[in-house]
CSV table of C-alpha atoms in Angstrom, one decimal:
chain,number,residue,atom,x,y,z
A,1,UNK,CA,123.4,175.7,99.0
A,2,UNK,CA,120.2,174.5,97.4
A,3,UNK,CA,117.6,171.9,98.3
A,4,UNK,CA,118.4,168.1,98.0
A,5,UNK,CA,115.6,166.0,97.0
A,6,UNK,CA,115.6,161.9,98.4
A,7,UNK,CA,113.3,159.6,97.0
A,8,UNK,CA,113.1,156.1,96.5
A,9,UNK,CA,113.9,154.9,92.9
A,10,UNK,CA,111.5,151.5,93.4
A,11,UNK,CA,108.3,150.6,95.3
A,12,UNK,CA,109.5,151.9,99.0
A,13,UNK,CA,111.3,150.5,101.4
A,14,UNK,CA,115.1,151.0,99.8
A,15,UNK,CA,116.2,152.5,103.2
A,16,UNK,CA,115.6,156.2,102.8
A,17,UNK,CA,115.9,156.5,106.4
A,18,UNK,CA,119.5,155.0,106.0
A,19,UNK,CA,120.3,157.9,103.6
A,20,UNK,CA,119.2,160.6,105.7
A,21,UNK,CA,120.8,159.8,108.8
A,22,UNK,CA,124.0,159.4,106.6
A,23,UNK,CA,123.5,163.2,105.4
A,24,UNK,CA,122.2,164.5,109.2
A,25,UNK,CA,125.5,166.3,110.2
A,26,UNK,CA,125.6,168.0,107.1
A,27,UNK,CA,121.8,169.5,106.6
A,28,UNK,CA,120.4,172.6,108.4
A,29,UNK,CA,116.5,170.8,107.4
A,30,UNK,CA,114.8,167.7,106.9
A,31,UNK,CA,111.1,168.0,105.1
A,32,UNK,CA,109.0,165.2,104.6
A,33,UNK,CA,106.7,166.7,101.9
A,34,UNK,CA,104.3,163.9,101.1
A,35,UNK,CA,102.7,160.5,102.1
A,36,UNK,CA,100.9,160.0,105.8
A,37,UNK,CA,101.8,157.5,108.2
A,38,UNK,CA,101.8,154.6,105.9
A,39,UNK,CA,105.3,154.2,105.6
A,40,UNK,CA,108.3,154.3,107.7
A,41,UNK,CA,112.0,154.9,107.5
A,42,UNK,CA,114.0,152.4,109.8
A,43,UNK,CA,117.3,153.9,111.7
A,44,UNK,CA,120.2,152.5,113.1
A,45,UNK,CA,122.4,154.7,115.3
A,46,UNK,CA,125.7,153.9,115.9
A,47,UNK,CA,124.9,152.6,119.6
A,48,UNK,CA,123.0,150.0,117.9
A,49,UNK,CA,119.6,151.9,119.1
A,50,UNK,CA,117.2,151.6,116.2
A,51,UNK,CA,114.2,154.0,115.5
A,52,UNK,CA,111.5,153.4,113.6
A,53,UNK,CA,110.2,156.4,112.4
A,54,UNK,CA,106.3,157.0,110.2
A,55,UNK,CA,105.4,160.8,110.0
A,56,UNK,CA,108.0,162.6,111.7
A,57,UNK,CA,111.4,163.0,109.1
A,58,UNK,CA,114.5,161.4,109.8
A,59,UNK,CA,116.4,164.3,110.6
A,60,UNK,CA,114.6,164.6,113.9
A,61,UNK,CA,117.6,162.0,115.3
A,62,UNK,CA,120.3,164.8,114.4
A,63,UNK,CA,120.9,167.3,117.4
A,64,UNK,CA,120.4,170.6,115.8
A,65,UNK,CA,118.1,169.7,112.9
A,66,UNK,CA,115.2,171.8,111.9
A,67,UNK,CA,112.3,168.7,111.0
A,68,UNK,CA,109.2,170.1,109.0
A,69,UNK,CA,106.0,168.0,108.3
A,70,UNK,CA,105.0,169.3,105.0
A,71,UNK,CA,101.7,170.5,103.5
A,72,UNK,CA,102.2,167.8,100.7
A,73,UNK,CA,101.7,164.9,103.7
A,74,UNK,CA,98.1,164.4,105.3
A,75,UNK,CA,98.7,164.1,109.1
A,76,UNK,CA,96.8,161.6,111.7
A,77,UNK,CA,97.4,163.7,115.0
A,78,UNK,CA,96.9,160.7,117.0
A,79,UNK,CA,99.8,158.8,115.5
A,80,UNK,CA,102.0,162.0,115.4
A,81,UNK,CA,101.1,162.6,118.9
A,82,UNK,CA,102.1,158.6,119.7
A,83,UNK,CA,105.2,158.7,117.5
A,84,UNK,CA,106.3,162.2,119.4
A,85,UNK,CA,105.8,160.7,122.9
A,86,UNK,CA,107.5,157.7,121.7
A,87,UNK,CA,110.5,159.5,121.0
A,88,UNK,CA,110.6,161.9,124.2
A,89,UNK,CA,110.7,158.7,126.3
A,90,UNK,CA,113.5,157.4,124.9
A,91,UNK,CA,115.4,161.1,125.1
A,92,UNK,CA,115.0,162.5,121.5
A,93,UNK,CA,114.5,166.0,121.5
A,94,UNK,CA,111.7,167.0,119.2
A,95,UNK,CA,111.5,170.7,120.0
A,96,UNK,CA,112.3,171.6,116.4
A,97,UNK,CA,109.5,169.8,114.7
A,98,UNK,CA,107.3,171.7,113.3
A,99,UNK,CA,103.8,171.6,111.3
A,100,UNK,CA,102.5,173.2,108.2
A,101,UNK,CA,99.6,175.3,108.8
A,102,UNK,CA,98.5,173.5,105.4
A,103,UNK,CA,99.1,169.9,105.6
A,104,UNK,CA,95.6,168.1,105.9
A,105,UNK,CA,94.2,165.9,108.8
A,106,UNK,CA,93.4,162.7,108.6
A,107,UNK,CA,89.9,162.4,110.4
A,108,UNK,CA,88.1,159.2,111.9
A,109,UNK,CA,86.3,159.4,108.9
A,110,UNK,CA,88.9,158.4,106.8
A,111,UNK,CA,90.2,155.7,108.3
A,112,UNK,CA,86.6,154.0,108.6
A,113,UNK,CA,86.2,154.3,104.8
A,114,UNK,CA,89.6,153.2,103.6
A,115,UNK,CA,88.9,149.8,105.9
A,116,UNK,CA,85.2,149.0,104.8
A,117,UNK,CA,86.0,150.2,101.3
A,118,UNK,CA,89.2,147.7,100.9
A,119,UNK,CA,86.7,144.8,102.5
A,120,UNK,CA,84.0,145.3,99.8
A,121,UNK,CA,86.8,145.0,96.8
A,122,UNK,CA,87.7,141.8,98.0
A,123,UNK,CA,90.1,140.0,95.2
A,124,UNK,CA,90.2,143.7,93.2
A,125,UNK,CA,91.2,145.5,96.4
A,126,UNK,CA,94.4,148.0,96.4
A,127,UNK,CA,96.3,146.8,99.2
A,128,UNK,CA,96.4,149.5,101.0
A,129,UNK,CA,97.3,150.3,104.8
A,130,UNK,CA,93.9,150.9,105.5
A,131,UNK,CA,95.3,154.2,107.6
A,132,UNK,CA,92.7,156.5,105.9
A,133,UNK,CA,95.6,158.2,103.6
A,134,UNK,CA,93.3,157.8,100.3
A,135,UNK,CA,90.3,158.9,101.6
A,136,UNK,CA,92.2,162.1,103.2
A,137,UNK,CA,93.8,162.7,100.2
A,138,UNK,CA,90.4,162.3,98.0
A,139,UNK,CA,88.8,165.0,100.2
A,140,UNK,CA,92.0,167.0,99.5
A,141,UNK,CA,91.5,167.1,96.2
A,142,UNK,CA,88.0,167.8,95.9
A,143,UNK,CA,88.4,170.6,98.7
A,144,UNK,CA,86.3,169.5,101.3
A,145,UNK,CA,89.4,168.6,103.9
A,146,UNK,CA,90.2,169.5,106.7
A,147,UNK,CA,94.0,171.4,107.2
A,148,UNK,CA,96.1,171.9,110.3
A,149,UNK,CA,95.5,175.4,110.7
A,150,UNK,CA,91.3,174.2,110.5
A,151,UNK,CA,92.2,173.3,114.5
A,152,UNK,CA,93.0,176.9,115.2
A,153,UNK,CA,89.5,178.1,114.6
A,154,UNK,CA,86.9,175.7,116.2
A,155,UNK,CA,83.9,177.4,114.0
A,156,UNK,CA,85.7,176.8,110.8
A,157,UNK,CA,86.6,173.4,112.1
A,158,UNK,CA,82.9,172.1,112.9
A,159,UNK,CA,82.0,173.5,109.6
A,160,UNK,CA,84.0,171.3,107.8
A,161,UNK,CA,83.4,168.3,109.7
A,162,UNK,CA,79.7,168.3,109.5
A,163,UNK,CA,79.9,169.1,105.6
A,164,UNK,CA,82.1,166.0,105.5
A,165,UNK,CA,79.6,163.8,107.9
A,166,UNK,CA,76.5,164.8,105.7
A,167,UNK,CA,77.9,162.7,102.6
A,168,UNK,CA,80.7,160.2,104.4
A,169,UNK,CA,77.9,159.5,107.3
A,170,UNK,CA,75.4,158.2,103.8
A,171,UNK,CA,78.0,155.9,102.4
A,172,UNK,CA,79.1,154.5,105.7
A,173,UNK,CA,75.0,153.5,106.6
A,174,UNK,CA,73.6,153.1,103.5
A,175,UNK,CA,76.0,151.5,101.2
A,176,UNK,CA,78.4,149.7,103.9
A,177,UNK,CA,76.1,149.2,106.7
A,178,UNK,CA,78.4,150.7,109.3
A,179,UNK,CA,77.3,152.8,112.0
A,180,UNK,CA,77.6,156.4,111.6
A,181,UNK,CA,80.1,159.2,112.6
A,182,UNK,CA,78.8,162.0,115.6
A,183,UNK,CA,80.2,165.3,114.4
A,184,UNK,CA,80.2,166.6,117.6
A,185,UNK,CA,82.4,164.1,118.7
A,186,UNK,CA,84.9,164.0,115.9
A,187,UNK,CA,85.5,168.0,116.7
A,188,UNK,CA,86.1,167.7,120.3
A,189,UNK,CA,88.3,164.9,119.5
A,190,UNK,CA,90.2,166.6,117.4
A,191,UNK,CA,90.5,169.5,119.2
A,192,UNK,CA,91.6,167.8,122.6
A,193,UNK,CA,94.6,166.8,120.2
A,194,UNK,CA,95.4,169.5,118.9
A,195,UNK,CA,96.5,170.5,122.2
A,196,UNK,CA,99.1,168.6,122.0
A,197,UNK,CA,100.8,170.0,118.3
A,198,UNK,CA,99.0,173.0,118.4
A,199,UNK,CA,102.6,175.4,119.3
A,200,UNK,CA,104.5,173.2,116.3
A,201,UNK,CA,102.2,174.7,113.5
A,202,UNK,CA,103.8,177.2,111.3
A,203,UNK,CA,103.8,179.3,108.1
A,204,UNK,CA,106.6,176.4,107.0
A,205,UNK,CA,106.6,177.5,103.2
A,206,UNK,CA,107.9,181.0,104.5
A,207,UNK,CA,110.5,179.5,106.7
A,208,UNK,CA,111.8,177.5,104.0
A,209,UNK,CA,112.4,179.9,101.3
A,210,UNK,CA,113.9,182.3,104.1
A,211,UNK,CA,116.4,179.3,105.0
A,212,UNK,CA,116.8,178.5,101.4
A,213,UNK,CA,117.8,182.4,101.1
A,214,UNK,CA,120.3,182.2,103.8
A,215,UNK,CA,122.6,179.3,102.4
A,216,UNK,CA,121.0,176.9,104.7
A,217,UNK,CA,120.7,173.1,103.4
A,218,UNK,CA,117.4,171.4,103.0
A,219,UNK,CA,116.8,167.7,102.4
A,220,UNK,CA,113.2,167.5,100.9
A,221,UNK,CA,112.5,163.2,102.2
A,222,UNK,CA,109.6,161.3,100.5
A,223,UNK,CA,107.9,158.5,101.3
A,224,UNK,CA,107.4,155.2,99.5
A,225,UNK,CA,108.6,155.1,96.0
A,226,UNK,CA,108.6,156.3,92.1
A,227,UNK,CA,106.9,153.0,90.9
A,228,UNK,CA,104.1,154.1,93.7
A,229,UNK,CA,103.5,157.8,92.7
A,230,UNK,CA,99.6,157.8,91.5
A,231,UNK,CA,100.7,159.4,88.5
A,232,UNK,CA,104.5,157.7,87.3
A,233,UNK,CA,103.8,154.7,89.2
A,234,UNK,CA,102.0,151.2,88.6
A,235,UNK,CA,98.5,152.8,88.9
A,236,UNK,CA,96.1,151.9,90.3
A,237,UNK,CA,98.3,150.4,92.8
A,238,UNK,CA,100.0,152.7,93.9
A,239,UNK,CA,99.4,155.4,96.9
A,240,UNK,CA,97.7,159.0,96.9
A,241,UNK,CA,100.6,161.2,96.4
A,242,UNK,CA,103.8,162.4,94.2
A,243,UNK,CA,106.5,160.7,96.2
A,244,UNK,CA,108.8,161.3,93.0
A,245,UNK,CA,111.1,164.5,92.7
A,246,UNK,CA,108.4,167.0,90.8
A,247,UNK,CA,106.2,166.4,94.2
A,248,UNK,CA,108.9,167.8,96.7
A,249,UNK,CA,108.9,171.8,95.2
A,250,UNK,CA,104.9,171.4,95.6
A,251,UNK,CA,104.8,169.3,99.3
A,252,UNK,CA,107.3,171.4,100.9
A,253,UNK,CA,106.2,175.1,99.2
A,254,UNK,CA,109.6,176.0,97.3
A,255,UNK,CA,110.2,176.5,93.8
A,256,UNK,CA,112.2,173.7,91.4
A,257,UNK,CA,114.7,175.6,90.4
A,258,UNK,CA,115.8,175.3,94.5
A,259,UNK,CA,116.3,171.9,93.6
A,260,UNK,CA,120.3,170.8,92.7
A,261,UNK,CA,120.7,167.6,93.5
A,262,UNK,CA,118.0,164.7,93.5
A,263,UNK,CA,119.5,161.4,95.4
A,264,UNK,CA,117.7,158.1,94.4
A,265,UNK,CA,117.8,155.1,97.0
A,266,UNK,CA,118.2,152.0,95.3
A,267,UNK,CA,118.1,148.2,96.8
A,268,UNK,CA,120.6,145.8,95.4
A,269,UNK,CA,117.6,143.9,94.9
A,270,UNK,CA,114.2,144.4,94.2
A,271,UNK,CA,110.9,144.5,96.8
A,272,UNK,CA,107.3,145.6,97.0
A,273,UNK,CA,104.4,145.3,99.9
A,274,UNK,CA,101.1,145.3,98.5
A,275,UNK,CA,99.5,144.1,95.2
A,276,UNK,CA,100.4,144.8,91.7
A,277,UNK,CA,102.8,143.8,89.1
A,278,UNK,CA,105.8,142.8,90.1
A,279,UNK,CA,108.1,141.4,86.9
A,280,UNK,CA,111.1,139.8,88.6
A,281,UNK,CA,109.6,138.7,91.8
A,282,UNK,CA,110.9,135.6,92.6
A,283,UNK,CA,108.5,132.3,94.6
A,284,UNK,CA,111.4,130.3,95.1
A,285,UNK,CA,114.0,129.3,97.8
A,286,UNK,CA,115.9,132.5,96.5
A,287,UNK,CA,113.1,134.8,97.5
A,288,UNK,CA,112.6,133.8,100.7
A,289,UNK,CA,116.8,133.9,101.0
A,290,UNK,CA,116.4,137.6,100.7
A,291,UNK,CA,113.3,138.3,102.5
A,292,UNK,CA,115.3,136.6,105.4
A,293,UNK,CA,118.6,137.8,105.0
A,294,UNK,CA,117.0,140.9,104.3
A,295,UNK,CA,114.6,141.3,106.9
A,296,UNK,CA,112.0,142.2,104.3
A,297,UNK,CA,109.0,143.0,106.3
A,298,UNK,CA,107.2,146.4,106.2
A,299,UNK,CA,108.4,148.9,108.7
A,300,UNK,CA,105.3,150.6,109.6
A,301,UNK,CA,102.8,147.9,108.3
A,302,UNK,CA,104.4,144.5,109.3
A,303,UNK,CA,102.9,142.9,106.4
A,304,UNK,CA,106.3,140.5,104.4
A,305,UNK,CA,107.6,142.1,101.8
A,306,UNK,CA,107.6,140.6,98.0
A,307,UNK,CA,111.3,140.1,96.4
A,308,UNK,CA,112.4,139.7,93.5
A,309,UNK,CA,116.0,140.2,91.8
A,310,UNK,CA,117.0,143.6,90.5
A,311,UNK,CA,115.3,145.6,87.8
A,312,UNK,CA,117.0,148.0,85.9
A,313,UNK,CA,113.7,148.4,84.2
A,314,UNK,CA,112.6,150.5,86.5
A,315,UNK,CA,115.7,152.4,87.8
A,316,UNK,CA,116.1,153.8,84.5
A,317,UNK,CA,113.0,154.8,84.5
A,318,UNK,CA,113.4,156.4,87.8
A,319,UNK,CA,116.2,157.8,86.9
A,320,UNK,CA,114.5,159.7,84.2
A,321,UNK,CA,111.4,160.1,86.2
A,322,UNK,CA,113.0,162.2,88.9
A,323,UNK,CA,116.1,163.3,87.4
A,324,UNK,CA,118.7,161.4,89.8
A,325,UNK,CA,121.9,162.7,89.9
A,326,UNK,CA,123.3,160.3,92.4
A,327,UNK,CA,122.3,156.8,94.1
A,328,UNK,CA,122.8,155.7,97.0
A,329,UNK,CA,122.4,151.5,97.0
A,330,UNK,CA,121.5,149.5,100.4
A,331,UNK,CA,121.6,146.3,101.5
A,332,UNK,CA,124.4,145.0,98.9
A,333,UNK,CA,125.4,143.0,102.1
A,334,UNK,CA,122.2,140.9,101.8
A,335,UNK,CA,123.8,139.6,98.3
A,336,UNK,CA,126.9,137.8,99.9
A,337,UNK,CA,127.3,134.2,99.5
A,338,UNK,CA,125.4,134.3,96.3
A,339,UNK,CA,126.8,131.9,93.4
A,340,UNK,CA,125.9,134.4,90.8
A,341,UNK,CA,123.2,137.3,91.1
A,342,UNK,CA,121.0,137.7,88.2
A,343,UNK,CA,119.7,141.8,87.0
A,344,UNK,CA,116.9,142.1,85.0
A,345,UNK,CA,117.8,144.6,81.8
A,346,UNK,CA,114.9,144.3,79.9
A,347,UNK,CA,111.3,142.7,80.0
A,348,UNK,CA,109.7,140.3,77.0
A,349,UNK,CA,106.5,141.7,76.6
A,350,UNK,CA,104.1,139.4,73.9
A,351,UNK,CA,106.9,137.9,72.4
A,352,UNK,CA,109.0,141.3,71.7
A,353,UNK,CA,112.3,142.8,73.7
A,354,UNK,CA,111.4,146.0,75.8
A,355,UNK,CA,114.5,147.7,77.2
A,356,UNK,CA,111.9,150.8,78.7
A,357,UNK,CA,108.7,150.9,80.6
A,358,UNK,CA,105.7,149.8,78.8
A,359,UNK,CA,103.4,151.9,78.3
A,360,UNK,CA,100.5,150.4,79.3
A,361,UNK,CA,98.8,148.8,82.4
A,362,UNK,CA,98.5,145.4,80.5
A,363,UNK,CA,101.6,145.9,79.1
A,364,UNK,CA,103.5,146.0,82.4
A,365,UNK,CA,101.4,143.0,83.8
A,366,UNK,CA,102.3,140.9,80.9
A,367,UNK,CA,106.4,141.5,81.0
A,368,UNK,CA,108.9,138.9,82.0
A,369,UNK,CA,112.4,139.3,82.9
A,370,UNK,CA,115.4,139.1,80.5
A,371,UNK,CA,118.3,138.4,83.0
A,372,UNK,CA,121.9,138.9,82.9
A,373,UNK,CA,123.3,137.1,85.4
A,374,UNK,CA,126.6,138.3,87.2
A,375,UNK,CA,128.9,136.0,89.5
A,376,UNK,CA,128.7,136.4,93.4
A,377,UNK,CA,130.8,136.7,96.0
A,378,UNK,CA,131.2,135.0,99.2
A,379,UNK,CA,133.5,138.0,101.4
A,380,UNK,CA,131.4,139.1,104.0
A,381,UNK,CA,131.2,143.0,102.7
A,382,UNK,CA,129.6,144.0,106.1
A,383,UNK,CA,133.5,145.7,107.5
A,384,UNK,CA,134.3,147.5,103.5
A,385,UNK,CA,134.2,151.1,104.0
A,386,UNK,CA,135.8,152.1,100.3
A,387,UNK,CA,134.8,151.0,97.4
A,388,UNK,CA,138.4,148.7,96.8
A,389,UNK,CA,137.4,147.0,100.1
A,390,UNK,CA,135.1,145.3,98.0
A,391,UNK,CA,135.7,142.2,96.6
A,392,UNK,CA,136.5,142.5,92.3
A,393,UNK,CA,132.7,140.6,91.9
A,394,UNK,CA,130.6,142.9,94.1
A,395,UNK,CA,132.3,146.3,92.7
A,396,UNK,CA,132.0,144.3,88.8
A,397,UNK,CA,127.9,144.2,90.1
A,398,UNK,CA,127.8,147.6,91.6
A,399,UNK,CA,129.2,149.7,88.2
A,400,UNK,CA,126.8,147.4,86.4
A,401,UNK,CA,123.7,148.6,88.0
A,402,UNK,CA,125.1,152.2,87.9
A,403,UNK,CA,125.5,151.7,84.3
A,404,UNK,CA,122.4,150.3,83.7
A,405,UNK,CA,120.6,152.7,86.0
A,406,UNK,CA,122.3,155.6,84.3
A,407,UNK,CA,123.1,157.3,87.1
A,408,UNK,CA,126.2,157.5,89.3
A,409,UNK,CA,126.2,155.5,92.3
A,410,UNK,CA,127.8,157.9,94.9
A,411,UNK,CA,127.1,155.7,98.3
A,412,UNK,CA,126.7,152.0,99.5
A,413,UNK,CA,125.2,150.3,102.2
A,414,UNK,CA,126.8,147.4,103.4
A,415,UNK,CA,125.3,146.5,106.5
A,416,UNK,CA,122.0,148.5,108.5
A,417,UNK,CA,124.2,150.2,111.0
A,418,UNK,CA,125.0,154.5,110.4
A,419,UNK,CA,129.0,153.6,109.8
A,420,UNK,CA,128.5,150.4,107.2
A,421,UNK,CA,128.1,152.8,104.4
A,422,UNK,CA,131.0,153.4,101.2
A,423,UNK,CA,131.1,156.6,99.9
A,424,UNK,CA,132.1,156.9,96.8
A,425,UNK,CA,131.1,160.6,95.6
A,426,UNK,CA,129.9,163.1,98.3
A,427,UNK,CA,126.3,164.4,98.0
A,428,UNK,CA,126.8,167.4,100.1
């Protein structure tokens, strides 16, 4: 067997989570190879028990399952240590987590600059978390971070923080008027944690490729979604990392050509938390009826999701993107009782048809939606578990979108619970 990829063929928040507990039994691994705790997957166990997970991968709810934190995702150890003990007291075991020696830390440091930094953009501001994950990923890039293995080796360690404090310690006092970081104190606070996931840290990379070499399965899990990769996304607001399928070989240390099957999560409808464009959001009764019915609200953040009707914009574009080979679309359920249920196929952008992306920012700020509109159904779907369960309406809508999409869609969520899923075409 080779490696699965999962990503999320909108702006987050499809249900990833969903998908992965579906696939659980069948996977040897679960790797979540990018992102930081700034977004979640939500899980629903068949005892009605529901997890809300942030850093530590889904698979981590299967007995058996190898679960590897990346060195693609930046790490707070504080929130891993919180969502850890959070799961030990309600009996998961998480003795097979385990760490890259590479993934980077998020420090104090980031977190304080993300917040004041957000604060002084006022109306221009990101809408970010304010968790620290762009400031931990900027020092990533420019090599002055700090990485897991960093807590091994407390001389290396205070190196790196100090180096960090003489420039981040300037901008918080002189530029934000915000009191200062002690290096001393960010060490041995870091450190004392480390204690805590200091025996999970691991050459990961090696263990994956010698897994990979034994037949073993691997589902490589993003976070968020393709339209928020910082480089195929709405930029600038998007997040820090390549949550699409080309960012899994390089956040979880195995080559592409690993990679067989690449399985897209897509919403029967359309959200996004933060700002940005956002061409079929809808401000009318019908957007709040899905945010509602939906439960739209941010799994890790809490802020209310934005939502809009679908865009097949974008999932073709995803599709291409990432190289899907199979969908899996949620929350279909949430569509019930609808009169007719509208998909956007193509934009208007300054007076002219655009059936693709545009290619610029303005471009994509400027488009409106070109609808189709397709009639409802009022059959509560919530009990289907094949595809001719469905009533002749929702499974008309559901070969749309997977002809628009162009991709085929192999599973369906019909309610949030682990059996209230049709599958139509098995991924594994």
């Amino acid at each position: 067997m080779a490696a699965i990829v999962l990503i999320g063929a909108q702006w987050g928040d499809e249900g990833k989570g969903k998908a992965t507990d579906l696939l659980g039994e069948k996977l040897q691994w679960v790797v979540r190879y990018q992102g930081g705790n700034n977004a979640g997957h939500t899980v629903v166990l068949p005892n009605g028990e529901t997890f809300a997970l942030h850093l530590i991968p889904s698979g981590i709810l299967t007995p058996g399952v190898n679960n590897v934190i990346g060195n693609g995702v930046v790490v707070d150890p504080s929130v891993l240590l919180a969502e850890l003990k959070g799961l030990e007291d309600r009996d998961v075991d998480t003795s097979r987590l385990l760490l890259s020696a590479d993934a980077h830390l998020l420090m104090p440091y980031h977190v304080a600059i993300d917040k004041v930094t957000e604060r002084f953009l006022g109306n221009s501001k990101i809408g970010t978390t304010g968790r620290g994950i762009g400031p931990c990923y900027q020092d990533k890039i420019a090599r002055v971070g700090v990485r897991v293995a960093d807590v091994l080796d407390e001389k290396i360690l205070t190196q790196k923080v100090e180096a960090a404090l003489e420039v981040k310690n300037q901008i918080l006092t002189k530029i934000y008027n915000r009191k200062g970081l002690d290096p001393n104190e960010v060490v041995d606070g870091t450190l004392e944690l480390a204690e805590g996931f200091k025996h999970r840290i691991s050459d990961t990379r090696l263990l994956l490729n010698h897994a990979l070499e034994r037949g073993e399965t691997i589902l490589l899990e993003g976070s968020q979604g393709t339209l928020l990769d910082v480089d195929h996304g709405t930029y600038p607001y998007v997040t820090s990392s390549n949550p699409t399928a080309g960012g899994a070989a390089v956040g979880a240390g195995i080559g592409p050509g690993r990679i067989d099957t690449v399985l897209g999560i897509l919403k029967a409808y359309t959200t996004r938390v933060g700002e940005g464009p956002f061409p079929t959001e809808l401000f009318d009764e019908w957007g709040a009826y899905l945010a509602k019915t939906g439960g739209e609200v941010g799994v890790t953040t809490g802020r209310a999701r934005r939502t809009g009707w679908f865009d097949a914009v974008i999932a073709r574009y995803a599709t291409r993107v990432n190289g899907i080979t199979d969908y899996f679309l949620t929350k279909l359920d949430v569509l019930s009782s609808l009169e007719t249920v509208p998909i956007c196929v193509a934009y208007e952008v300054d007076g002219e048809r655009v059936d693709d992306m545009p290619m610029t920012q303005t471009g994509f700020h400027h488009a409106k939606p070109i609808y189709e509109e397709m009639p409802g159904w009022w059959e509560d779907i919530s009990g289907c578990r094949t595809f001719e369960d469905l009533p002749k309406n929702a499974q008309d809508y559901v070969l749309r979108l997977e002809e628009l999409s162009g991709a085929h869609i192999s599973c369906i969520g019909v309610g949030p619970g682990r059996d209230q899923t049709i599958v139509r075409r098995e991924i594994v």
